[in-house]
């Protein structure tokens, strides 16, 4: 098949697909306008997140048989129209789960022990032991919202820390184990000291965490978000932190990740958020390790493509 790759991928992907007999056009710098002009000639596309796979684009992809998504999130893909067209979808659902899990644990430990603040102060010659006293993870109750690949991997990383793990997933049942207690949402909110979010972005989860929702937790808690930033706004985070509803936050994702396109309100709220010592940021890299990069590009779905079209 003729396959168009529109994003940067691990260098092994082109020879791997070529060895399978495909004609590969690797154009990681291609623009959306150029994709719209040329996509009709391709039977396959391999993407990350450069541009939405929306109806406008898919209608021009008249010969398209599959899309390979080198990642887990599918919120930029018109899944309903793909089904209508009979276009297959392959994605690396498990490719970055270990990276996300490790990043979430690392961010949580950094937050609880004030390591960024402590490091900054020591570099300046400030030796403040009392001001950098931390909290132990052991004995805490960790709530996990969403128990798919990411949530499950995160729970496994917590297994040696002596924590109680509560997990809620609206669309899964009977996933509990000796290590993880499956609970309803209200139960999680009544006990959690820490909440880690592992849900996709949907109409249901967008802005799910309103101030009213956060207030309904029984006690102040630490928040980890390595999923999608749009589930909670900057303004809500700031208000919750001001009111002591949140004790701190680990944020790998943001409501708006394009700084140059902040609204005036977003700019003001982000600046306030960025001044807080109990908030830790990273630039949407939880699932972006050297190892996950290779897995997502080559290992997770190329066998599925070969099997699906071998006949």
PDB file of C-alpha atoms in Angstrom:
ATOM      1  CA  UNK A   1       0.000   0.000   0.000  1.00  0.00           C
ATOM      2  CA  UNK A   2       0.975   3.646  -0.366  1.00  0.00           C
ATOM      3  CA  UNK A   3       1.372   5.056   3.140  1.00  0.00           C
ATOM      4  CA  UNK A   4       1.742   8.711   4.101  1.00  0.00           C
ATOM      5  CA  UNK A   5       3.521   9.535   7.367  1.00  0.00           C
ATOM      6  CA  UNK A   6       2.779  13.105   8.443  1.00  0.00           C
ATOM      7  CA  UNK A   7       4.612  13.371  11.781  1.00  0.00           C
ATOM      8  CA  UNK A   8       8.091  12.744  13.149  1.00  0.00           C
ATOM      9  CA  UNK A   9       8.524   9.036  13.863  1.00  0.00           C
ATOM     10  CA  UNK A  10      11.262   6.754  15.085  1.00  0.00           C
ATOM     11  CA  UNK A  11      13.706   6.220  12.166  1.00  0.00           C
ATOM     12  CA  UNK A  12      13.080   2.474  12.142  1.00  0.00           C
ATOM     13  CA  UNK A  13       9.511   2.855  10.889  1.00  0.00           C
ATOM     14  CA  UNK A  14      10.264   3.539   7.220  1.00  0.00           C
ATOM     15  CA  UNK A  15      12.544   0.512   6.621  1.00  0.00           C
ATOM     16  CA  UNK A  16      10.144  -1.648   8.657  1.00  0.00           C
ATOM     17  CA  UNK A  17       7.170  -0.748   6.454  1.00  0.00           C
ATOM     18  CA  UNK A  18       9.220  -0.863   3.262  1.00  0.00           C
ATOM     19  CA  UNK A  19      10.372  -4.371   4.150  1.00  0.00           C
ATOM     20  CA  UNK A  20       6.711  -5.356   4.325  1.00  0.00           C
ATOM     21  CA  UNK A  21       6.278  -4.185   0.743  1.00  0.00           C
ATOM     22  CA  UNK A  22       4.640  -0.798   1.325  1.00  0.00           C
ATOM     23  CA  UNK A  23       5.500   2.422  -0.501  1.00  0.00           C
ATOM     24  CA  UNK A  24       6.226   4.935   2.238  1.00  0.00           C
ATOM     25  CA  UNK A  25       6.092   8.722   1.847  1.00  0.00           C
ATOM     26  CA  UNK A  26       7.707  10.176   4.972  1.00  0.00           C
ATOM     27  CA  UNK A  27       6.844  13.885   5.200  1.00  0.00           C
ATOM     28  CA  UNK A  28       7.039  14.961   8.856  1.00  0.00           C
ATOM     29  CA  UNK A  29       7.071  18.652   7.873  1.00  0.00           C
ATOM     30  CA  UNK A  30       3.985  18.469   5.670  1.00  0.00           C
ATOM     31  CA  UNK A  31       1.299  21.076   6.294  1.00  0.00           C
ATOM     32  CA  UNK A  32      -2.420  20.446   6.593  1.00  0.00           C
ATOM     33  CA  UNK A  33      -2.995  22.204   3.268  1.00  0.00           C
ATOM     34  CA  UNK A  34      -0.505  19.877   1.611  1.00  0.00           C
ATOM     35  CA  UNK A  35      -2.118  16.853   3.235  1.00  0.00           C
ATOM     36  CA  UNK A  36      -5.499  17.873   1.866  1.00  0.00           C
ATOM     37  CA  UNK A  37      -4.000  18.216  -1.612  1.00  0.00           C
ATOM     38  CA  UNK A  38      -2.247  14.842  -1.694  1.00  0.00           C
ATOM     39  CA  UNK A  39      -4.068  12.469   0.658  1.00  0.00           C
ATOM     40  CA  UNK A  40      -6.324  11.042  -2.073  1.00  0.00           C
ATOM     41  CA  UNK A  41      -3.461   8.980  -3.498  1.00  0.00           C
ATOM     42  CA  UNK A  42      -2.708   7.162  -0.238  1.00  0.00           C
ATOM     43  CA  UNK A  43      -4.241   4.017   1.214  1.00  0.00           C
ATOM     44  CA  UNK A  44      -2.737   4.435   4.653  1.00  0.00           C
ATOM     45  CA  UNK A  45      -1.776   7.280   6.982  1.00  0.00           C
ATOM     46  CA  UNK A  46       0.410   7.199  10.054  1.00  0.00           C
ATOM     47  CA  UNK A  47      -0.036  10.113  12.404  1.00  0.00           C
ATOM     48  CA  UNK A  48       0.673  11.518  15.837  1.00  0.00           C
ATOM     49  CA  UNK A  49      -1.158  14.760  16.539  1.00  0.00           C
ATOM     50  CA  UNK A  50      -0.203  17.265  13.834  1.00  0.00           C
ATOM     51  CA  UNK A  51      -3.731  17.853  12.558  1.00  0.00           C
ATOM     52  CA  UNK A  52      -7.251  16.553  13.282  1.00  0.00           C
ATOM     53  CA  UNK A  53      -8.412  13.576  11.263  1.00  0.00           C
ATOM     54  CA  UNK A  54     -11.766  15.263  10.799  1.00  0.00           C
ATOM     55  CA  UNK A  55     -14.460  14.869   8.158  1.00  0.00           C
ATOM     56  CA  UNK A  56     -12.915  17.520   5.906  1.00  0.00           C
ATOM     57  CA  UNK A  57      -9.675  15.577   5.651  1.00  0.00           C
ATOM     58  CA  UNK A  58     -11.206  12.104   5.581  1.00  0.00           C
ATOM     59  CA  UNK A  59     -13.571  13.020   2.751  1.00  0.00           C
ATOM     60  CA  UNK A  60     -10.561  13.855   0.587  1.00  0.00           C
ATOM     61  CA  UNK A  61      -8.846  10.582   1.535  1.00  0.00           C
ATOM     62  CA  UNK A  62     -10.944   8.627  -0.966  1.00  0.00           C
ATOM     63  CA  UNK A  63      -8.629   5.603  -1.093  1.00  0.00           C
ATOM     64  CA  UNK A  64      -7.859   5.460   2.609  1.00  0.00           C
ATOM     65  CA  UNK A  65      -7.968   1.997   4.188  1.00  0.00           C
ATOM     66  CA  UNK A  66      -6.355   2.644   7.562  1.00  0.00           C
ATOM     67  CA  UNK A  67      -4.956   5.217   9.970  1.00  0.00           C
ATOM     68  CA  UNK A  68      -2.140   4.267  12.311  1.00  0.00           C
ATOM     69  CA  UNK A  69      -1.977   6.525  15.370  1.00  0.00           C
ATOM     70  CA  UNK A  70       1.412   6.482  17.113  1.00  0.00           C
ATOM     71  CA  UNK A  71      -0.103   7.196  20.501  1.00  0.00           C
ATOM     72  CA  UNK A  72      -3.055   6.407  22.709  1.00  0.00           C
ATOM     73  CA  UNK A  73      -5.411   9.398  22.490  1.00  0.00           C
ATOM     74  CA  UNK A  74      -8.095   9.376  19.805  1.00  0.00           C
ATOM     75  CA  UNK A  75      -9.866  12.668  20.522  1.00  0.00           C
ATOM     76  CA  UNK A  76      -8.629  14.281  17.283  1.00  0.00           C
ATOM     77  CA  UNK A  77     -10.050  11.525  15.078  1.00  0.00           C
ATOM     78  CA  UNK A  78     -13.624  11.424  13.735  1.00  0.00           C
ATOM     79  CA  UNK A  79     -14.216   7.830  14.766  1.00  0.00           C
ATOM     80  CA  UNK A  80     -17.860   7.755  13.696  1.00  0.00           C
ATOM     81  CA  UNK A  81     -17.047   8.832  10.154  1.00  0.00           C
ATOM     82  CA  UNK A  82     -14.195   6.326   9.968  1.00  0.00           C
ATOM     83  CA  UNK A  83     -16.622   3.545  10.858  1.00  0.00           C
ATOM     84  CA  UNK A  84     -19.069   4.866   8.250  1.00  0.00           C
ATOM     85  CA  UNK A  85     -16.306   4.807   5.648  1.00  0.00           C
ATOM     86  CA  UNK A  86     -14.964   1.418   6.723  1.00  0.00           C
ATOM     87  CA  UNK A  87     -11.519   2.846   7.452  1.00  0.00           C
ATOM     88  CA  UNK A  88      -9.573   0.762   9.972  1.00  0.00           C
ATOM     89  CA  UNK A  89      -7.832   2.335  12.954  1.00  0.00           C
ATOM     90  CA  UNK A  90      -4.697   1.053  14.635  1.00  0.00           C
ATOM     91  CA  UNK A  91      -3.215   2.858  17.602  1.00  0.00           C
ATOM     92  CA  UNK A  92      -0.478   2.327  20.148  1.00  0.00           C
ATOM     93  CA  UNK A  93      -2.786   2.079  23.132  1.00  0.00           C
ATOM     94  CA  UNK A  94      -0.140   0.473  25.329  1.00  0.00           C
ATOM     95  CA  UNK A  95       2.944   2.123  23.865  1.00  0.00           C
ATOM     96  CA  UNK A  96       3.387   4.849  26.476  1.00  0.00           C
ATOM     97  CA  UNK A  97       1.620   3.391  29.512  1.00  0.00           C
ATOM     98  CA  UNK A  98       4.843   2.607  31.380  1.00  0.00           C
ATOM     99  CA  UNK A  99       6.246   6.068  30.660  1.00  0.00           C
ATOM    100  CA  UNK A 100       3.054   7.768  31.877  1.00  0.00           C
ATOM    101  CA  UNK A 101       2.948   5.649  35.018  1.00  0.00           C
ATOM    102  CA  UNK A 102       6.553   6.395  35.940  1.00  0.00           C
ATOM    103  CA  UNK A 103       6.134  10.091  35.209  1.00  0.00           C
ATOM    104  CA  UNK A 104       3.038  10.300  37.407  1.00  0.00           C
ATOM    105  CA  UNK A 105       4.813   8.614  40.308  1.00  0.00           C
ATOM    106  CA  UNK A 106       7.888  10.765  39.826  1.00  0.00           C
ATOM    107  CA  UNK A 107       5.835  13.951  39.773  1.00  0.00           C
ATOM    108  CA  UNK A 108       3.912  12.910  42.862  1.00  0.00           C
ATOM    109  CA  UNK A 109       7.061  12.152  44.870  1.00  0.00           C
ATOM    110  CA  UNK A 110       8.624  15.413  43.721  1.00  0.00           C
ATOM    111  CA  UNK A 111       5.538  17.334  44.829  1.00  0.00           C
ATOM    112  CA  UNK A 112       5.185  15.615  48.193  1.00  0.00           C
ATOM    113  CA  UNK A 113       8.844  16.178  49.027  1.00  0.00           C
ATOM    114  CA  UNK A 114       9.104  19.731  47.631  1.00  0.00           C
ATOM    115  CA  UNK A 115      12.142  18.705  45.609  1.00  0.00           C
ATOM    116  CA  UNK A 116      11.958  21.496  43.035  1.00  0.00           C
ATOM    117  CA  UNK A 117      11.724  24.173  45.736  1.00  0.00           C
ATOM    118  CA  UNK A 118      14.474  22.553  47.789  1.00  0.00           C
ATOM    119  CA  UNK A 119      16.790  22.186  44.790  1.00  0.00           C
ATOM    120  CA  UNK A 120      16.281  25.816  43.787  1.00  0.00           C
ATOM    121  CA  UNK A 121      17.008  27.067  47.296  1.00  0.00           C
ATOM    122  CA  UNK A 122      20.150  24.983  47.836  1.00  0.00           C
ATOM    123  CA  UNK A 123      21.562  26.238  44.522  1.00  0.00           C
ATOM    124  CA  UNK A 124      21.128  29.759  45.936  1.00  0.00           C
ATOM    125  CA  UNK A 125      22.902  28.887  49.199  1.00  0.00           C
ATOM    126  CA  UNK A 126      19.683  28.554  51.234  1.00  0.00           C
ATOM    127  CA  UNK A 127      19.736  25.599  53.667  1.00  0.00           C
ATOM    128  CA  UNK A 128      16.123  25.450  54.943  1.00  0.00           C
ATOM    129  CA  UNK A 129      15.381  21.970  56.251  1.00  0.00           C
ATOM    130  CA  UNK A 130      12.160  22.814  58.071  1.00  0.00           C
ATOM    131  CA  UNK A 131      10.756  24.800  55.138  1.00  0.00           C
ATOM    132  CA  UNK A 132      11.254  21.792  52.880  1.00  0.00           C
ATOM    133  CA  UNK A 133       9.828  19.100  55.099  1.00  0.00           C
ATOM    134  CA  UNK A 134       7.892  16.616  52.952  1.00  0.00           C
ATOM    135  CA  UNK A 135       5.026  14.149  53.172  1.00  0.00           C
ATOM    136  CA  UNK A 136       5.374  10.365  52.933  1.00  0.00           C
ATOM    137  CA  UNK A 137       3.395   8.519  50.303  1.00  0.00           C
ATOM    138  CA  UNK A 138       3.076   5.487  52.560  1.00  0.00           C
ATOM    139  CA  UNK A 139      -0.274   5.323  54.306  1.00  0.00           C
ATOM    140  CA  UNK A 140      -2.049   7.607  51.823  1.00  0.00           C
ATOM    141  CA  UNK A 141      -5.139   6.665  49.829  1.00  0.00           C
ATOM    142  CA  UNK A 142      -4.604   7.118  46.097  1.00  0.00           C
ATOM    143  CA  UNK A 143      -7.639   7.432  43.858  1.00  0.00           C
ATOM    144  CA  UNK A 144      -7.342   6.591  40.168  1.00  0.00           C
ATOM    145  CA  UNK A 145      -9.954   7.944  37.766  1.00  0.00           C
ATOM    146  CA  UNK A 146      -9.957   5.781  34.650  1.00  0.00           C
ATOM    147  CA  UNK A 147      -8.572   2.258  34.804  1.00  0.00           C
ATOM    148  CA  UNK A 148      -7.441   1.616  31.253  1.00  0.00           C
ATOM    149  CA  UNK A 149      -3.844   1.052  30.177  1.00  0.00           C
ATOM    150  CA  UNK A 150      -2.510   4.172  31.906  1.00  0.00           C
ATOM    151  CA  UNK A 151      -4.461   3.849  35.142  1.00  0.00           C
ATOM    152  CA  UNK A 152      -3.593   0.183  35.513  1.00  0.00           C
ATOM    153  CA  UNK A 153       0.106   0.807  34.865  1.00  0.00           C
ATOM    154  CA  UNK A 154       0.097   3.620  37.436  1.00  0.00           C
ATOM    155  CA  UNK A 155      -1.479   1.330  40.045  1.00  0.00           C
ATOM    156  CA  UNK A 156       1.270  -1.250  39.472  1.00  0.00           C
ATOM    157  CA  UNK A 157       3.972   1.360  40.078  1.00  0.00           C
ATOM    158  CA  UNK A 158       2.349   2.220  43.399  1.00  0.00           C
ATOM    159  CA  UNK A 159       2.322  -1.366  44.641  1.00  0.00           C
ATOM    160  CA  UNK A 160       5.499  -1.049  46.698  1.00  0.00           C
ATOM    161  CA  UNK A 161       4.673   2.231  48.426  1.00  0.00           C
ATOM    162  CA  UNK A 162       2.291   0.982  51.093  1.00  0.00           C
ATOM    163  CA  UNK A 163      -0.698   2.949  49.816  1.00  0.00           C
ATOM    164  CA  UNK A 164      -4.373   2.106  49.556  1.00  0.00           C
ATOM    165  CA  UNK A 165      -5.498   2.235  45.931  1.00  0.00           C
ATOM    166  CA  UNK A 166      -9.076   3.041  44.933  1.00  0.00           C
ATOM    167  CA  UNK A 167     -10.002   2.971  41.250  1.00  0.00           C
ATOM    168  CA  UNK A 168     -13.081   4.228  39.465  1.00  0.00           C
ATOM    169  CA  UNK A 169     -13.955   3.667  35.828  1.00  0.00           C
ATOM    170  CA  UNK A 170     -17.424   4.508  34.557  1.00  0.00           C
ATOM    171  CA  UNK A 171     -17.131   2.034  31.682  1.00  0.00           C
ATOM    172  CA  UNK A 172     -15.416  -0.921  33.346  1.00  0.00           C
ATOM    173  CA  UNK A 173     -16.541  -3.448  35.961  1.00  0.00           C
ATOM    174  CA  UNK A 174     -14.928  -6.333  37.803  1.00  0.00           C
ATOM    175  CA  UNK A 175     -11.381  -5.014  37.406  1.00  0.00           C
ATOM    176  CA  UNK A 176     -10.557  -4.939  41.093  1.00  0.00           C
ATOM    177  CA  UNK A 177      -7.817  -7.061  42.637  1.00  0.00           C
ATOM    178  CA  UNK A 178      -6.067  -7.647  45.937  1.00  0.00           C
ATOM    179  CA  UNK A 179      -4.034  -4.494  45.263  1.00  0.00           C
ATOM    180  CA  UNK A 180      -6.751  -2.274  43.759  1.00  0.00           C
ATOM    181  CA  UNK A 181     -10.223  -1.710  45.177  1.00  0.00           C
ATOM    182  CA  UNK A 182     -12.861  -1.014  42.533  1.00  0.00           C
ATOM    183  CA  UNK A 183     -15.180   1.702  43.835  1.00  0.00           C
ATOM    184  CA  UNK A 184     -17.901   4.088  42.758  1.00  0.00           C
ATOM    185  CA  UNK A 185     -16.990   7.743  42.238  1.00  0.00           C
ATOM    186  CA  UNK A 186     -18.539   8.886  45.513  1.00  0.00           C
ATOM    187  CA  UNK A 187     -16.518   6.327  47.459  1.00  0.00           C
ATOM    188  CA  UNK A 188     -13.294   7.513  45.850  1.00  0.00           C
ATOM    189  CA  UNK A 189     -14.104  11.135  46.669  1.00  0.00           C
ATOM    190  CA  UNK A 190     -14.817  10.266  50.285  1.00  0.00           C
ATOM    191  CA  UNK A 191     -11.366   8.736  50.921  1.00  0.00           C
ATOM    192  CA  UNK A 192      -8.765   9.975  48.435  1.00  0.00           C
ATOM    193  CA  UNK A 193      -5.687  11.872  49.608  1.00  0.00           C
ATOM    194  CA  UNK A 194      -4.388  11.873  46.039  1.00  0.00           C
ATOM    195  CA  UNK A 195      -6.235  11.746  42.719  1.00  0.00           C
ATOM    196  CA  UNK A 196      -4.589  10.717  39.454  1.00  0.00           C
ATOM    197  CA  UNK A 197      -6.569  11.334  36.264  1.00  0.00           C
ATOM    198  CA  UNK A 198      -6.347   8.794  33.424  1.00  0.00           C
ATOM    199  CA  UNK A 199      -9.333   9.476  31.176  1.00  0.00           C
ATOM    200  CA  UNK A 200      -9.593  10.444  27.491  1.00  0.00           C
ATOM    201  CA  UNK A 201     -10.934  13.796  26.398  1.00  0.00           C
ATOM    202  CA  UNK A 202     -14.607  13.460  25.496  1.00  0.00           C
ATOM    203  CA  UNK A 203     -17.667  15.686  25.673  1.00  0.00           C
ATOM    204  CA  UNK A 204     -18.281  14.106  29.069  1.00  0.00           C
ATOM    205  CA  UNK A 205     -14.807  14.681  30.534  1.00  0.00           C
ATOM    206  CA  UNK A 206     -14.162  18.159  29.121  1.00  0.00           C
ATOM    207  CA  UNK A 207     -14.323  20.575  32.097  1.00  0.00           C
ATOM    208  CA  UNK A 208     -15.515  17.699  34.284  1.00  0.00           C
ATOM    209  CA  UNK A 209     -13.576  19.044  37.256  1.00  0.00           C
ATOM    210  CA  UNK A 210     -15.552  22.123  38.126  1.00  0.00           C
ATOM    211  CA  UNK A 211     -15.090  23.821  41.470  1.00  0.00           C
ATOM    212  CA  UNK A 212     -18.327  22.180  42.632  1.00  0.00           C
ATOM    213  CA  UNK A 213     -16.912  18.758  41.780  1.00  0.00           C
ATOM    214  CA  UNK A 214     -13.679  19.435  43.639  1.00  0.00           C
ATOM    215  CA  UNK A 215     -15.512  20.770  46.691  1.00  0.00           C
ATOM    216  CA  UNK A 216     -17.410  17.483  46.903  1.00  0.00           C
ATOM    217  CA  UNK A 217     -14.223  15.608  47.867  1.00  0.00           C
ATOM    218  CA  UNK A 218     -14.226  14.844  51.579  1.00  0.00           C
ATOM    219  CA  UNK A 219     -10.770  16.274  52.269  1.00  0.00           C
ATOM    220  CA  UNK A 220      -8.067  18.336  50.606  1.00  0.00           C
ATOM    221  CA  UNK A 221      -6.067  16.283  48.108  1.00  0.00           C
ATOM    222  CA  UNK A 222      -3.147  16.345  45.700  1.00  0.00           C
ATOM    223  CA  UNK A 223      -4.030  16.186  42.001  1.00  0.00           C
ATOM    224  CA  UNK A 224      -2.072  14.494  39.194  1.00  0.00           C
ATOM    225  CA  UNK A 225      -3.094  15.077  35.594  1.00  0.00           C
ATOM    226  CA  UNK A 226      -1.164  13.264  32.873  1.00  0.00           C
ATOM    227  CA  UNK A 227      -4.287  12.737  30.738  1.00  0.00           C
ATOM    228  CA  UNK A 228      -5.874  15.769  29.087  1.00  0.00           C
ATOM    229  CA  UNK A 229      -5.601  19.368  30.272  1.00  0.00           C
ATOM    230  CA  UNK A 230      -9.086  20.287  29.134  1.00  0.00           C
ATOM    231  CA  UNK A 231     -10.670  18.326  31.987  1.00  0.00           C
ATOM    232  CA  UNK A 232      -9.905  21.223  34.357  1.00  0.00           C
ATOM    233  CA  UNK A 233      -9.368  24.922  33.718  1.00  0.00           C
ATOM    234  CA  UNK A 234      -6.598  27.183  35.003  1.00  0.00           C
ATOM    235  CA  UNK A 235      -9.184  29.255  36.840  1.00  0.00           C
ATOM    236  CA  UNK A 236     -10.625  26.232  38.628  1.00  0.00           C
ATOM    237  CA  UNK A 237      -7.165  25.055  39.640  1.00  0.00           C
ATOM    238  CA  UNK A 238      -6.281  28.451  41.060  1.00  0.00           C
ATOM    239  CA  UNK A 239      -9.514  28.805  43.021  1.00  0.00           C
ATOM    240  CA  UNK A 240      -9.214  25.275  44.409  1.00  0.00           C
ATOM    241  CA  UNK A 241      -5.607  25.916  45.458  1.00  0.00           C
ATOM    242  CA  UNK A 242      -6.514  29.285  46.997  1.00  0.00           C
ATOM    243  CA  UNK A 243      -9.309  27.699  49.017  1.00  0.00           C
ATOM    244  CA  UNK A 244      -7.226  24.726  50.164  1.00  0.00           C
ATOM    245  CA  UNK A 245      -9.399  22.233  48.280  1.00  0.00           C
ATOM    246  CA  UNK A 246      -6.265  21.140  46.437  1.00  0.00           C
ATOM    247  CA  UNK A 247      -3.022  20.706  48.353  1.00  0.00           C
ATOM    248  CA  UNK A 248      -0.970  20.771  45.169  1.00  0.00           C
ATOM    249  CA  UNK A 249      -0.934  19.595  41.596  1.00  0.00           C
ATOM    250  CA  UNK A 250       1.252  17.732  39.101  1.00  0.00           C
ATOM    251  CA  UNK A 251       0.320  18.952  35.624  1.00  0.00           C
ATOM    252  CA  UNK A 252       1.790  17.367  32.521  1.00  0.00           C
ATOM    253  CA  UNK A 253      -1.099  18.716  30.439  1.00  0.00           C
ATOM    254  CA  UNK A 254      -2.796  22.105  30.327  1.00  0.00           C
ATOM    255  CA  UNK A 255      -6.162  23.554  29.447  1.00  0.00           C
ATOM    256  CA  UNK A 256      -4.409  25.294  26.552  1.00  0.00           C
ATOM    257  CA  UNK A 257      -0.934  24.124  25.573  1.00  0.00           C
ATOM    258  CA  UNK A 258      -0.327  26.826  22.974  1.00  0.00           C
ATOM    259  CA  UNK A 259       1.007  29.722  25.038  1.00  0.00           C
ATOM    260  CA  UNK A 260       0.766  32.168  22.159  1.00  0.00           C
ATOM    261  CA  UNK A 261      -2.944  31.478  21.831  1.00  0.00           C
ATOM    262  CA  UNK A 262      -3.953  32.039  25.465  1.00  0.00           C
ATOM    263  CA  UNK A 263      -7.029  34.157  25.985  1.00  0.00           C
ATOM    264  CA  UNK A 264      -6.441  37.128  28.309  1.00  0.00           C
ATOM    265  CA  UNK A 265      -8.130  35.188  31.132  1.00  0.00           C
ATOM    266  CA  UNK A 266      -6.026  32.089  30.503  1.00  0.00           C
ATOM    267  CA  UNK A 267      -2.844  34.157  30.461  1.00  0.00           C
ATOM    268  CA  UNK A 268      -3.649  35.775  33.801  1.00  0.00           C
ATOM    269  CA  UNK A 269      -4.689  32.507  35.427  1.00  0.00           C
ATOM    270  CA  UNK A 270      -1.651  30.620  34.124  1.00  0.00           C
ATOM    271  CA  UNK A 271       0.723  33.298  35.389  1.00  0.00           C
ATOM    272  CA  UNK A 272      -0.842  32.942  38.814  1.00  0.00           C
ATOM    273  CA  UNK A 273      -0.608  29.169  38.629  1.00  0.00           C
ATOM    274  CA  UNK A 274       3.036  29.325  37.546  1.00  0.00           C
ATOM    275  CA  UNK A 275       4.000  31.265  40.674  1.00  0.00           C
ATOM    276  CA  UNK A 276       2.878  28.487  43.000  1.00  0.00           C
ATOM    277  CA  UNK A 277       5.485  26.293  44.657  1.00  0.00           C
ATOM    278  CA  UNK A 278       2.970  23.473  45.118  1.00  0.00           C
ATOM    279  CA  UNK A 279       2.349  23.081  41.395  1.00  0.00           C
ATOM    280  CA  UNK A 280       4.718  21.105  39.149  1.00  0.00           C
ATOM    281  CA  UNK A 281       4.583  21.400  35.365  1.00  0.00           C
ATOM    282  CA  UNK A 282       5.953  19.369  32.484  1.00  0.00           C
ATOM    283  CA  UNK A 283       5.282  19.950  28.752  1.00  0.00           C
ATOM    284  CA  UNK A 284       3.010  16.993  27.916  1.00  0.00           C
ATOM    285  CA  UNK A 285       5.923  14.561  28.050  1.00  0.00           C
ATOM    286  CA  UNK A 286       4.654  11.938  30.501  1.00  0.00           C
ATOM    287  CA  UNK A 287       4.344   9.400  27.710  1.00  0.00           C
ATOM    288  CA  UNK A 288       7.271  10.751  25.690  1.00  0.00           C
ATOM    289  CA  UNK A 289      10.387   8.772  26.591  1.00  0.00           C
ATOM    290  CA  UNK A 290      13.034   7.409  24.249  1.00  0.00           C
ATOM    291  CA  UNK A 291      11.661   3.934  24.863  1.00  0.00           C
ATOM    292  CA  UNK A 292       8.001   4.816  24.330  1.00  0.00           C
ATOM    293  CA  UNK A 293       8.897   6.748  21.158  1.00  0.00           C
ATOM    294  CA  UNK A 294      10.199   3.564  19.582  1.00  0.00           C
ATOM    295  CA  UNK A 295       7.339   1.423  20.860  1.00  0.00           C
ATOM    296  CA  UNK A 296       4.690   3.813  19.570  1.00  0.00           C
ATOM    297  CA  UNK A 297       6.331   4.108  16.173  1.00  0.00           C
ATOM    298  CA  UNK A 298       7.098   0.492  15.446  1.00  0.00           C
ATOM    299  CA  UNK A 299       6.125  -2.153  17.934  1.00  0.00           C
ATOM    300  CA  UNK A 300       2.513  -1.572  18.855  1.00  0.00           C
ATOM    301  CA  UNK A 301       0.498  -1.741  15.666  1.00  0.00           C
ATOM    302  CA  UNK A 302       2.580  -2.675  12.618  1.00  0.00           C
ATOM    303  CA  UNK A 303       1.735  -6.368  13.074  1.00  0.00           C
ATOM    304  CA  UNK A 304      -1.942  -5.442  13.156  1.00  0.00           C
ATOM    305  CA  UNK A 305      -1.608  -3.621   9.838  1.00  0.00           C
ATOM    306  CA  UNK A 306       0.154  -6.564   8.227  1.00  0.00           C
ATOM    307  CA  UNK A 307      -2.379  -9.042   9.557  1.00  0.00           C
ATOM    308  CA  UNK A 308      -5.412  -6.934   8.630  1.00  0.00           C
ATOM    309  CA  UNK A 309      -4.375  -6.509   4.995  1.00  0.00           C
ATOM    310  CA  UNK A 310      -2.373  -9.678   4.325  1.00  0.00           C
ATOM    311  CA  UNK A 311      -5.324 -11.258   2.568  1.00  0.00           C
TER     312      UNK A 311
END
